[in-house]
């Protein structure tokens, strides 16, 4: 049948429309294709290229080691990981992750379409987001990024497919187990194993492996530290999957599933070892090498810190501040002293906080258990400061609960806890209610009656507590302190504590706090007066007579007085320094002259500005402990300037030495390195700030400061029983235990006006240490009569006595050109009678004896002689 014209027209129009539609569709298809190709190549260019395991180069942080090779800090950008070789990862740990995260891992090619579809449908119908990513996709995600976008998901898939093309399953699993985030800042299984269990992965038990394998989906919500219930469910799920996949036997499953989720969290390395020292190293490295070098390029740093010295310094500083804190009183927030506008406003106060016992006790105890662990009478330890809550106050005691432990704090043991006032040490505590209130959250320590009589009981961490142990009250000190220890020969910084606790305050008071040193600066200026320059006699000798009487500085209203507010008339320079008299010190500085004294002080290592005024002789210009300890280091180093450093060597990630500050005194370098360092130092110009003779004389004067001067409390360090030398000749002094040894320690106290700062800088022939005690806020006294000898010296003594215990006593090397004479301290003349052994530059010693003077003076001659 023939079509009509109208029909033909309609047919033709239909054909044309179909062609247009096809054309449009073709254009759209081509456009989408081209866009898809463009996006493919765009995304491909944005994903990393990992064709071999060697292409895996994660950011490597910097590792910092102590003097003897102990790891003390790691500096990394964000992702903390420890790379562990594949063969070190236990098979069951690998299979635990496969069972828990991707049971088709060994059969798929990077993605699991059915798994993704299943996850998508569950998300749609349940409203809960489901994970459908394979292990390979999770690995890809760690390289691509974590943002929740479709483009990121496409990149995951593309990179997963690429990884499967170029890497074996073992290689993918190796990368995954070193890269996956497992909560608490830990990336990779080795890091997480250390973080949660303080173990290497090859030391883990099956239930611990399953705990780690349960973390990828919920790294925070299933944390075994903070959420053990959720961690238990995830662990048991992994164990069940391992059983279903026949990776473990039924017996292994039954044993593991019965185990509770327990952790042994690793202490943060930086905070646990030497935080103030490590932070100083970090600041230096970032300033010298830059951010990327420090955090991403894997440097290795060998430092100078001696961990034994650091531990002892930490304990000495802690004890010194603890004792000072008890002399100051108990800093209660209700005390008048802490009200707004008072002189002690802003100090640390007690209690730590308060709770309502009726409403909040159960909640408090639960939080306490989560944060501090379950504390019972079986696991409570001696020497640890615990947070506890006061349940009841009675006249003779208060009842305090720590975890599940309820014990008394006796009123007789809190007599020190009078209202805080550093300038008044009075007051009697009649009842525990005078100090504590129910609901107070306070710091306590477990001990016994013997422990309350032992000032070192707080260090006894291994002490076995008796059944009737009790608590004693403790507090965070309101004041601060710092200590720095150096080797005067090598210049190595052996220990550094910049404050009471780095977690409370990161401020480093050894280098960042500029404080008035008081009389601790005097030896610097006295050494200049005692120096004998070529062709010239010294300004003064130790036996020179100097007037101790009121003095007024010309063109100034400055009128110094002595600490005791008394004057002794003419005395020797030696006596003036060891007893820290102020008016003779001003007269010494007048003889030297301000300009010369300040220039010489700079040569001795004083970097801070010294004001051109006579008060600087008494410590009116601010200094840091670091620089004043450097100045003192010249004395045992026989006048030579120490090359102070806290870094021995710095290596890049390839082992190339970037920096070498090792000294040829260093016992940890090889013989060839010693020769190399000797040549290195021989080529450098050696700077000598003092002659060895002057340094030797100053050593002897400051030794007498400890023997009978302002630091006489430490004289026991210079006269102590020696141990028997098994190699000594029988009958010799060394063969007897009663022989008295002398360590020849020396030093000087320093106290500022109104007891704002207390100092002690001291040394032995091979070690120098500086201690400062004070408050961070200027103008606040640390306590009535809290002098350098009372507040700072005990810290120094505690450190030196314990640290030097393992070293034989030594003497300062005799330089020649120095002679000793017994001097009458009242006249400065040589005497055969009672006197003081003083040391002089040869030729500058007194030529007249006391006896000769008496003979030449007829008024003092025996009756009948003339």
mmCIF file of C-alpha atoms in Angstrom, residues 35-372:
data_model
loop_
_atom_site.group_PDB
_atom_site.id
_atom_site.type_symbol
_atom_site.label_atom_id
_atom_site.label_comp_id
_atom_site.label_asym_id
_atom_site.label_seq_id
_atom_site.Cartn_x
_atom_site.Cartn_y
_atom_site.Cartn_z
ATOM 1 C CA UNK A 35 35.165 14.307 30.750
ATOM 2 C CA UNK A 36 35.646 10.809 32.153
ATOM 3 C CA UNK A 37 38.980 10.460 30.369
ATOM 4 C CA UNK A 38 40.017 13.903 31.569
ATOM 5 C CA UNK A 39 38.975 13.096 35.147
ATOM 6 C CA UNK A 40 40.702 9.727 34.902
ATOM 7 C CA UNK A 41 43.990 11.295 33.904
ATOM 8 C CA UNK A 42 43.479 14.126 36.407
ATOM 9 C CA UNK A 43 42.853 11.703 39.268
ATOM 10 C CA UNK A 44 45.641 9.451 38.074
ATOM 11 C CA UNK A 45 48.082 12.362 38.154
ATOM 12 C CA UNK A 46 46.985 13.123 41.718
ATOM 13 C CA UNK A 47 47.484 9.653 43.153
ATOM 14 C CA UNK A 48 50.960 8.617 44.270
ATOM 15 C CA UNK A 49 52.991 6.189 42.192
ATOM 16 C CA UNK A 50 53.856 3.095 44.211
ATOM 17 C CA UNK A 51 55.072 0.442 41.791
ATOM 18 C CA UNK A 52 57.494 -1.251 44.232
ATOM 19 C CA UNK A 53 57.801 -1.463 47.991
ATOM 20 C CA UNK A 54 60.914 0.718 47.732
ATOM 21 C CA UNK A 55 58.631 3.547 46.532
ATOM 22 C CA UNK A 56 57.059 3.550 50.007
ATOM 23 C CA UNK A 57 58.813 6.429 51.725
ATOM 24 C CA UNK A 58 56.751 7.727 54.614
ATOM 25 C CA UNK A 59 57.838 10.861 56.465
ATOM 26 C CA UNK A 60 60.528 9.842 58.910
ATOM 27 C CA UNK A 61 60.843 11.821 62.134
ATOM 28 C CA UNK A 62 64.058 12.672 63.939
ATOM 29 C CA UNK A 63 65.333 10.322 66.645
ATOM 30 C CA UNK A 64 67.231 11.807 69.586
ATOM 31 C CA UNK A 65 69.597 9.709 71.692
ATOM 32 C CA UNK A 66 71.315 10.244 75.024
ATOM 33 C CA UNK A 67 75.058 10.256 75.638
ATOM 34 C CA UNK A 68 75.069 6.476 76.115
ATOM 35 C CA UNK A 69 72.688 5.648 73.256
ATOM 36 C CA UNK A 70 69.266 5.584 74.920
ATOM 37 C CA UNK A 71 66.383 6.880 72.795
ATOM 38 C CA UNK A 72 64.988 9.941 74.613
ATOM 39 C CA UNK A 73 62.761 11.663 72.035
ATOM 40 C CA UNK A 74 61.278 11.406 68.577
ATOM 41 C CA UNK A 75 60.118 14.410 66.598
ATOM 42 C CA UNK A 76 57.622 13.658 63.850
ATOM 43 C CA UNK A 77 55.111 15.684 61.841
ATOM 44 C CA UNK A 78 51.739 14.095 62.633
ATOM 45 C CA UNK A 79 51.755 10.392 61.857
ATOM 46 C CA UNK A 80 53.772 8.508 64.440
ATOM 47 C CA UNK A 81 54.818 5.146 63.037
ATOM 48 C CA UNK A 82 57.525 2.557 63.569
ATOM 49 C CA UNK A 83 58.200 0.553 60.408
ATOM 50 C CA UNK A 84 58.436 -3.174 61.132
ATOM 51 C CA UNK A 85 59.658 -5.741 58.525
ATOM 52 C CA UNK A 86 57.112 -8.192 57.133
ATOM 53 C CA UNK A 87 58.883 -11.233 58.553
ATOM 54 C CA UNK A 88 58.720 -9.698 62.058
ATOM 55 C CA UNK A 89 54.928 -9.449 61.918
ATOM 56 C CA UNK A 90 53.433 -12.698 63.303
ATOM 57 C CA UNK A 91 51.296 -14.656 60.837
ATOM 58 C CA UNK A 92 48.350 -14.713 63.235
ATOM 59 C CA UNK A 93 48.444 -10.921 63.476
ATOM 60 C CA UNK A 94 48.363 -10.647 59.682
ATOM 61 C CA UNK A 95 45.479 -13.119 59.495
ATOM 62 C CA UNK A 96 43.608 -11.291 62.269
ATOM 63 C CA UNK A 97 43.454 -8.165 60.111
ATOM 64 C CA UNK A 98 42.470 -10.167 57.042
ATOM 65 C CA UNK A 99 39.679 -11.923 58.968
ATOM 66 C CA UNK A 100 38.389 -8.738 60.551
ATOM 67 C CA UNK A 101 38.713 -6.360 57.612
ATOM 68 C CA UNK A 102 38.755 -8.227 54.272
ATOM 69 C CA UNK A 103 38.101 -11.968 54.086
ATOM 70 C CA UNK A 104 38.427 -11.915 50.252
ATOM 71 C CA UNK A 105 41.812 -10.188 50.384
ATOM 72 C CA UNK A 106 43.725 -13.063 48.788
ATOM 73 C CA UNK A 107 41.255 -13.413 45.890
ATOM 74 C CA UNK A 108 40.135 -9.910 44.838
ATOM 75 C CA UNK A 109 42.031 -7.526 42.572
ATOM 76 C CA UNK A 110 41.938 -4.427 44.729
ATOM 77 C CA UNK A 111 38.220 -3.858 45.031
ATOM 78 C CA UNK A 112 35.287 -6.033 46.047
ATOM 79 C CA UNK A 113 32.239 -4.926 43.931
ATOM 80 C CA UNK A 114 29.826 -7.200 45.797
ATOM 81 C CA UNK A 115 31.134 -5.971 49.110
ATOM 82 C CA UNK A 116 30.735 -2.358 48.017
ATOM 83 C CA UNK A 117 27.170 -3.064 46.759
ATOM 84 C CA UNK A 118 26.280 -4.861 49.979
ATOM 85 C CA UNK A 119 27.625 -1.970 52.060
ATOM 86 C CA UNK A 120 25.721 0.543 49.931
ATOM 87 C CA UNK A 121 22.412 -1.296 50.323
ATOM 88 C CA UNK A 122 22.871 -1.592 54.087
ATOM 89 C CA UNK A 123 23.562 2.112 54.284
ATOM 90 C CA UNK A 124 20.386 2.886 52.307
ATOM 91 C CA UNK A 125 18.075 0.560 54.237
ATOM 92 C CA UNK A 126 19.495 0.908 57.758
ATOM 93 C CA UNK A 127 20.690 4.494 57.668
ATOM 94 C CA UNK A 128 24.019 3.411 59.156
ATOM 95 C CA UNK A 129 27.126 3.917 57.050
ATOM 96 C CA UNK A 130 28.728 0.570 56.270
ATOM 97 C CA UNK A 131 32.332 -0.023 55.248
ATOM 98 C CA UNK A 132 32.909 -1.895 52.021
ATOM 99 C CA UNK A 133 36.549 -1.054 51.465
ATOM 100 C CA UNK A 134 39.092 -3.796 50.981
ATOM 101 C CA UNK A 135 42.456 -3.782 52.747
ATOM 102 C CA UNK A 136 43.970 -2.530 49.489
ATOM 103 C CA UNK A 137 41.454 0.325 49.348
ATOM 104 C CA UNK A 138 42.133 1.211 52.994
ATOM 105 C CA UNK A 139 45.838 1.309 52.159
ATOM 106 C CA UNK A 140 45.115 3.498 49.133
ATOM 107 C CA UNK A 141 43.048 5.818 51.319
ATOM 108 C CA UNK A 142 46.005 6.357 53.660
ATOM 109 C CA UNK A 143 48.043 7.615 50.671
ATOM 110 C CA UNK A 144 45.264 9.632 48.985
ATOM 111 C CA UNK A 145 43.689 11.363 51.978
ATOM 112 C CA UNK A 146 40.815 11.041 54.411
ATOM 113 C CA UNK A 147 38.319 13.666 53.187
ATOM 114 C CA UNK A 148 34.804 12.281 52.605
ATOM 115 C CA UNK A 149 34.216 13.078 48.921
ATOM 116 C CA UNK A 150 33.318 11.075 45.811
ATOM 117 C CA UNK A 151 36.530 12.163 44.126
ATOM 118 C CA UNK A 152 38.568 10.736 47.001
ATOM 119 C CA UNK A 153 36.632 7.448 46.767
ATOM 120 C CA UNK A 154 37.364 7.251 43.021
ATOM 121 C CA UNK A 155 41.051 7.854 43.722
ATOM 122 C CA UNK A 156 40.957 5.070 46.360
ATOM 123 C CA UNK A 157 39.605 2.628 43.792
ATOM 124 C CA UNK A 158 42.056 3.689 41.084
ATOM 125 C CA UNK A 159 45.069 3.466 43.392
ATOM 126 C CA UNK A 160 43.872 0.140 44.830
ATOM 127 C CA UNK A 161 43.735 -1.357 41.327
ATOM 128 C CA UNK A 162 47.190 0.066 40.556
ATOM 129 C CA UNK A 163 48.633 -1.353 43.761
ATOM 130 C CA UNK A 164 47.271 -4.809 42.959
ATOM 131 C CA UNK A 165 48.872 -4.625 39.495
ATOM 132 C CA UNK A 166 52.360 -3.877 40.744
ATOM 133 C CA UNK A 167 52.599 -5.384 44.245
ATOM 134 C CA UNK A 168 52.166 -8.860 45.662
ATOM 135 C CA UNK A 169 49.593 -9.550 48.369
ATOM 136 C CA UNK A 170 52.376 -9.843 50.950
ATOM 137 C CA UNK A 171 53.765 -6.466 49.923
ATOM 138 C CA UNK A 172 50.325 -4.854 50.141
ATOM 139 C CA UNK A 173 49.769 -6.363 53.591
ATOM 140 C CA UNK A 174 53.219 -5.180 54.690
ATOM 141 C CA UNK A 175 52.423 -1.603 53.657
ATOM 142 C CA UNK A 176 48.933 -1.770 55.159
ATOM 143 C CA UNK A 177 50.083 -3.028 58.543
ATOM 144 C CA UNK A 178 52.712 -0.285 58.738
ATOM 145 C CA UNK A 179 50.351 2.465 57.528
ATOM 146 C CA UNK A 180 46.907 1.860 59.030
ATOM 147 C CA UNK A 181 45.706 4.243 61.770
ATOM 148 C CA UNK A 182 44.927 2.406 64.997
ATOM 149 C CA UNK A 183 43.961 5.233 67.349
ATOM 150 C CA UNK A 184 45.704 7.328 70.032
ATOM 151 C CA UNK A 185 48.001 8.855 67.415
ATOM 152 C CA UNK A 186 49.481 5.467 66.470
ATOM 153 C CA UNK A 187 49.998 4.513 62.817
ATOM 154 C CA UNK A 188 50.954 0.912 62.075
ATOM 155 C CA UNK A 189 50.849 -2.242 64.171
ATOM 156 C CA UNK A 190 54.268 -1.862 65.809
ATOM 157 C CA UNK A 191 53.470 1.652 66.995
ATOM 158 C CA UNK A 192 50.062 0.581 68.278
ATOM 159 C CA UNK A 193 51.554 -2.464 69.987
ATOM 160 C CA UNK A 194 53.989 -0.204 71.840
ATOM 161 C CA UNK A 195 51.266 2.352 72.556
ATOM 162 C CA UNK A 196 48.711 -0.038 74.063
ATOM 163 C CA UNK A 197 50.792 -2.931 75.408
ATOM 164 C CA UNK A 198 54.420 -1.706 75.613
ATOM 165 C CA UNK A 199 55.404 -4.725 73.490
ATOM 166 C CA UNK A 200 56.855 -5.449 70.074
ATOM 167 C CA UNK A 201 54.376 -7.084 67.658
ATOM 168 C CA UNK A 202 56.243 -10.384 67.857
ATOM 169 C CA UNK A 203 55.655 -10.428 71.633
ATOM 170 C CA UNK A 204 51.860 -10.097 71.435
ATOM 171 C CA UNK A 205 49.452 -12.758 72.614
ATOM 172 C CA UNK A 206 46.548 -13.821 70.376
ATOM 173 C CA UNK A 207 43.925 -11.791 72.282
ATOM 174 C CA UNK A 208 46.137 -8.682 71.988
ATOM 175 C CA UNK A 209 46.564 -9.245 68.229
ATOM 176 C CA UNK A 210 42.783 -9.462 67.865
ATOM 177 C CA UNK A 211 42.384 -6.251 69.889
ATOM 178 C CA UNK A 212 44.597 -4.397 67.399
ATOM 179 C CA UNK A 213 42.779 -5.961 64.427
ATOM 180 C CA UNK A 214 39.492 -4.628 65.806
ATOM 181 C CA UNK A 215 40.645 -1.016 65.671
ATOM 182 C CA UNK A 216 40.711 0.044 61.963
ATOM 183 C CA UNK A 217 36.933 0.618 61.780
ATOM 184 C CA UNK A 218 36.687 2.350 65.184
ATOM 185 C CA UNK A 219 40.167 3.571 66.172
ATOM 186 C CA UNK A 220 38.834 5.970 68.825
ATOM 187 C CA UNK A 221 35.490 4.439 69.824
ATOM 188 C CA UNK A 222 37.067 0.983 70.362
ATOM 189 C CA UNK A 223 40.222 2.198 72.115
ATOM 190 C CA UNK A 224 41.275 -0.466 74.629
ATOM 191 C CA UNK A 225 42.484 2.325 76.937
ATOM 192 C CA UNK A 226 39.426 4.571 76.964
ATOM 193 C CA UNK A 227 36.626 2.236 75.852
ATOM 194 C CA UNK A 228 37.521 -1.317 76.943
ATOM 195 C CA UNK A 229 33.884 -2.550 76.601
ATOM 196 C CA UNK A 230 33.726 -1.612 72.913
ATOM 197 C CA UNK A 231 37.272 -2.942 72.404
ATOM 198 C CA UNK A 232 36.155 -6.266 73.910
ATOM 199 C CA UNK A 233 33.266 -6.577 71.408
ATOM 200 C CA UNK A 234 35.503 -5.753 68.455
ATOM 201 C CA UNK A 235 38.203 -8.172 69.663
ATOM 202 C CA UNK A 236 35.758 -11.008 70.089
ATOM 203 C CA UNK A 237 34.321 -10.319 66.616
ATOM 204 C CA UNK A 238 37.818 -10.656 65.132
ATOM 205 C CA UNK A 239 38.450 -13.873 67.067
ATOM 206 C CA UNK A 240 35.140 -15.310 65.842
ATOM 207 C CA UNK A 241 36.003 -14.448 62.226
ATOM 208 C CA UNK A 242 39.443 -16.043 62.632
ATOM 209 C CA UNK A 243 37.781 -19.219 63.899
ATOM 210 C CA UNK A 244 35.294 -19.215 61.002
ATOM 211 C CA UNK A 245 38.119 -18.804 58.487
ATOM 212 C CA UNK A 246 40.026 -21.608 60.310
ATOM 213 C CA UNK A 247 42.965 -19.328 61.063
ATOM 214 C CA UNK A 248 42.858 -20.480 64.706
ATOM 215 C CA UNK A 249 41.651 -23.612 66.469
ATOM 216 C CA UNK A 250 38.637 -23.833 68.783
ATOM 217 C CA UNK A 251 40.991 -24.233 71.751
ATOM 218 C CA UNK A 252 42.890 -21.065 70.829
ATOM 219 C CA UNK A 253 39.610 -19.228 70.384
ATOM 220 C CA UNK A 254 38.226 -20.362 73.762
ATOM 221 C CA UNK A 255 41.404 -19.337 75.596
ATOM 222 C CA UNK A 256 41.636 -15.929 73.914
ATOM 223 C CA UNK A 257 37.979 -14.975 74.216
ATOM 224 C CA UNK A 258 38.073 -15.523 77.988
ATOM 225 C CA UNK A 259 40.872 -13.021 78.479
ATOM 226 C CA UNK A 260 39.891 -9.517 79.678
ATOM 227 C CA UNK A 261 40.943 -6.471 77.666
ATOM 228 C CA UNK A 262 43.952 -5.103 79.530
ATOM 229 C CA UNK A 263 46.511 -2.522 78.484
ATOM 230 C CA UNK A 264 49.943 -1.395 79.593
ATOM 231 C CA UNK A 265 50.234 1.981 77.859
ATOM 232 C CA UNK A 266 53.712 3.095 76.957
ATOM 233 C CA UNK A 267 54.752 6.346 78.569
ATOM 234 C CA UNK A 268 55.247 9.160 76.116
ATOM 235 C CA UNK A 269 58.957 9.035 75.372
ATOM 236 C CA UNK A 270 59.493 12.791 75.267
ATOM 237 C CA UNK A 271 57.813 13.409 78.642
ATOM 238 C CA UNK A 272 59.181 10.287 80.305
ATOM 239 C CA UNK A 273 62.882 10.847 79.660
ATOM 240 C CA UNK A 274 64.230 14.412 79.609
ATOM 241 C CA UNK A 275 61.564 16.812 78.313
ATOM 242 C CA UNK A 276 63.308 20.123 79.043
ATOM 243 C CA UNK A 277 66.547 18.931 77.471
ATOM 244 C CA UNK A 278 64.769 17.406 74.461
ATOM 245 C CA UNK A 279 62.788 20.587 73.895
ATOM 246 C CA UNK A 280 66.007 22.589 73.890
ATOM 247 C CA UNK A 281 67.409 20.199 71.275
ATOM 248 C CA UNK A 282 64.221 20.538 69.208
ATOM 249 C CA UNK A 283 64.385 24.342 69.239
ATOM 250 C CA UNK A 284 68.009 24.257 68.137
ATOM 251 C CA UNK A 285 67.392 21.745 65.319
ATOM 252 C CA UNK A 286 64.406 23.565 63.865
ATOM 253 C CA UNK A 287 66.293 26.861 63.930
ATOM 254 C CA UNK A 288 69.375 25.399 62.239
ATOM 255 C CA UNK A 289 67.946 22.762 59.871
ATOM 256 C CA UNK A 290 64.340 23.808 59.308
ATOM 257 C CA UNK A 291 60.935 22.215 59.748
ATOM 258 C CA UNK A 292 61.046 19.611 56.973
ATOM 259 C CA UNK A 293 64.501 18.359 57.899
ATOM 260 C CA UNK A 294 63.469 17.884 61.513
ATOM 261 C CA UNK A 295 60.011 16.383 61.075
ATOM 262 C CA UNK A 296 60.127 14.599 57.714
ATOM 263 C CA UNK A 297 63.667 13.654 56.734
ATOM 264 C CA UNK A 298 64.691 11.245 59.454
ATOM 265 C CA UNK A 299 67.705 12.800 61.137
ATOM 266 C CA UNK A 300 69.521 11.018 63.956
ATOM 267 C CA UNK A 301 70.833 13.144 66.806
ATOM 268 C CA UNK A 302 73.355 12.040 69.419
ATOM 269 C CA UNK A 303 73.196 14.346 72.422
ATOM 270 C CA UNK A 304 75.312 14.958 75.500
ATOM 271 C CA UNK A 305 72.742 14.142 78.163
ATOM 272 C CA UNK A 306 73.720 11.567 80.765
ATOM 273 C CA UNK A 307 70.477 9.844 81.770
ATOM 274 C CA UNK A 308 71.823 8.868 85.177
ATOM 275 C CA UNK A 309 72.705 12.506 85.857
ATOM 276 C CA UNK A 310 69.321 13.601 84.497
ATOM 277 C CA UNK A 311 67.403 11.216 86.764
ATOM 278 C CA UNK A 312 69.340 12.279 89.854
ATOM 279 C CA UNK A 313 68.947 15.975 88.972
ATOM 280 C CA UNK A 314 65.194 15.481 88.509
ATOM 281 C CA UNK A 315 64.857 13.769 91.880
ATOM 282 C CA UNK A 316 67.058 16.345 93.640
ATOM 283 C CA UNK A 317 65.042 19.245 92.248
ATOM 284 C CA UNK A 318 61.760 17.519 93.115
ATOM 285 C CA UNK A 319 62.861 16.911 96.698
ATOM 286 C CA UNK A 320 64.206 20.442 97.159
ATOM 287 C CA UNK A 321 60.959 22.007 95.968
ATOM 288 C CA UNK A 322 58.885 19.561 98.002
ATOM 289 C CA UNK A 323 60.718 20.507 101.193
ATOM 290 C CA UNK A 324 60.476 24.229 100.397
ATOM 291 C CA UNK A 325 56.776 23.823 99.665
ATOM 292 C CA UNK A 326 56.176 22.330 103.095
ATOM 293 C CA UNK A 327 58.034 25.206 104.745
ATOM 294 C CA UNK A 328 55.784 27.644 102.872
ATOM 295 C CA UNK A 329 52.538 25.991 103.991
ATOM 296 C CA UNK A 330 49.490 24.456 102.332
ATOM 297 C CA UNK A 331 48.153 26.642 99.517
ATOM 298 C CA UNK A 332 44.392 26.549 100.114
ATOM 299 C CA UNK A 333 42.116 28.420 97.749
ATOM 300 C CA UNK A 334 40.055 29.576 100.743
ATOM 301 C CA UNK A 335 43.028 31.286 102.399
ATOM 302 C CA UNK A 336 42.987 35.069 102.614
ATOM 303 C CA UNK A 337 46.427 34.978 100.942
ATOM 304 C CA UNK A 338 44.905 33.966 97.593
ATOM 305 C CA UNK A 339 42.025 36.396 97.305
ATOM 306 C CA UNK A 340 42.040 38.799 94.397
ATOM 307 C CA UNK A 341 44.503 41.603 94.886
ATOM 308 C CA UNK A 342 46.547 39.734 97.508
ATOM 309 C CA UNK A 343 50.302 39.300 97.151
ATOM 310 C CA UNK A 344 49.927 35.554 96.498
ATOM 311 C CA UNK A 345 47.036 35.740 94.028
ATOM 312 C CA UNK A 346 47.424 33.204 91.231
ATOM 313 C CA UNK A 347 49.642 30.726 93.094
ATOM 314 C CA UNK A 348 48.940 26.974 92.950
ATOM 315 C CA UNK A 349 46.084 26.261 95.366
ATOM 316 C CA UNK A 350 44.579 23.266 97.114
ATOM 317 C CA UNK A 351 42.414 21.288 96.888
ATOM 318 C CA UNK A 352 42.855 20.350 93.247
ATOM 319 C CA UNK A 353 39.064 20.697 93.014
ATOM 320 C CA UNK A 354 35.953 19.810 95.045
ATOM 321 C CA UNK A 355 33.057 17.433 94.457
ATOM 322 C CA UNK A 356 29.658 16.963 96.089
ATOM 323 C CA UNK A 357 30.030 13.613 97.870
ATOM 324 C CA UNK A 358 26.301 12.832 97.828
ATOM 325 C CA UNK A 359 25.762 13.602 94.147
ATOM 326 C CA UNK A 360 29.107 13.046 92.449
ATOM 327 C CA UNK A 361 31.156 10.480 94.404
ATOM 328 C CA UNK A 362 30.132 7.486 92.261
ATOM 329 C CA UNK A 363 30.715 9.416 89.031
ATOM 330 C CA UNK A 364 34.091 10.663 90.336
ATOM 331 C CA UNK A 365 35.267 7.159 91.257
ATOM 332 C CA UNK A 366 34.241 5.832 87.842
ATOM 333 C CA UNK A 367 36.177 8.583 86.042
ATOM 334 C CA UNK A 368 39.104 8.024 88.406
ATOM 335 C CA UNK A 369 39.173 4.345 87.455
ATOM 336 C CA UNK A 370 39.029 5.094 83.726
ATOM 337 C CA UNK A 371 41.837 7.626 83.908
ATOM 338 C CA UNK A 372 44.168 6.162 86.549
#
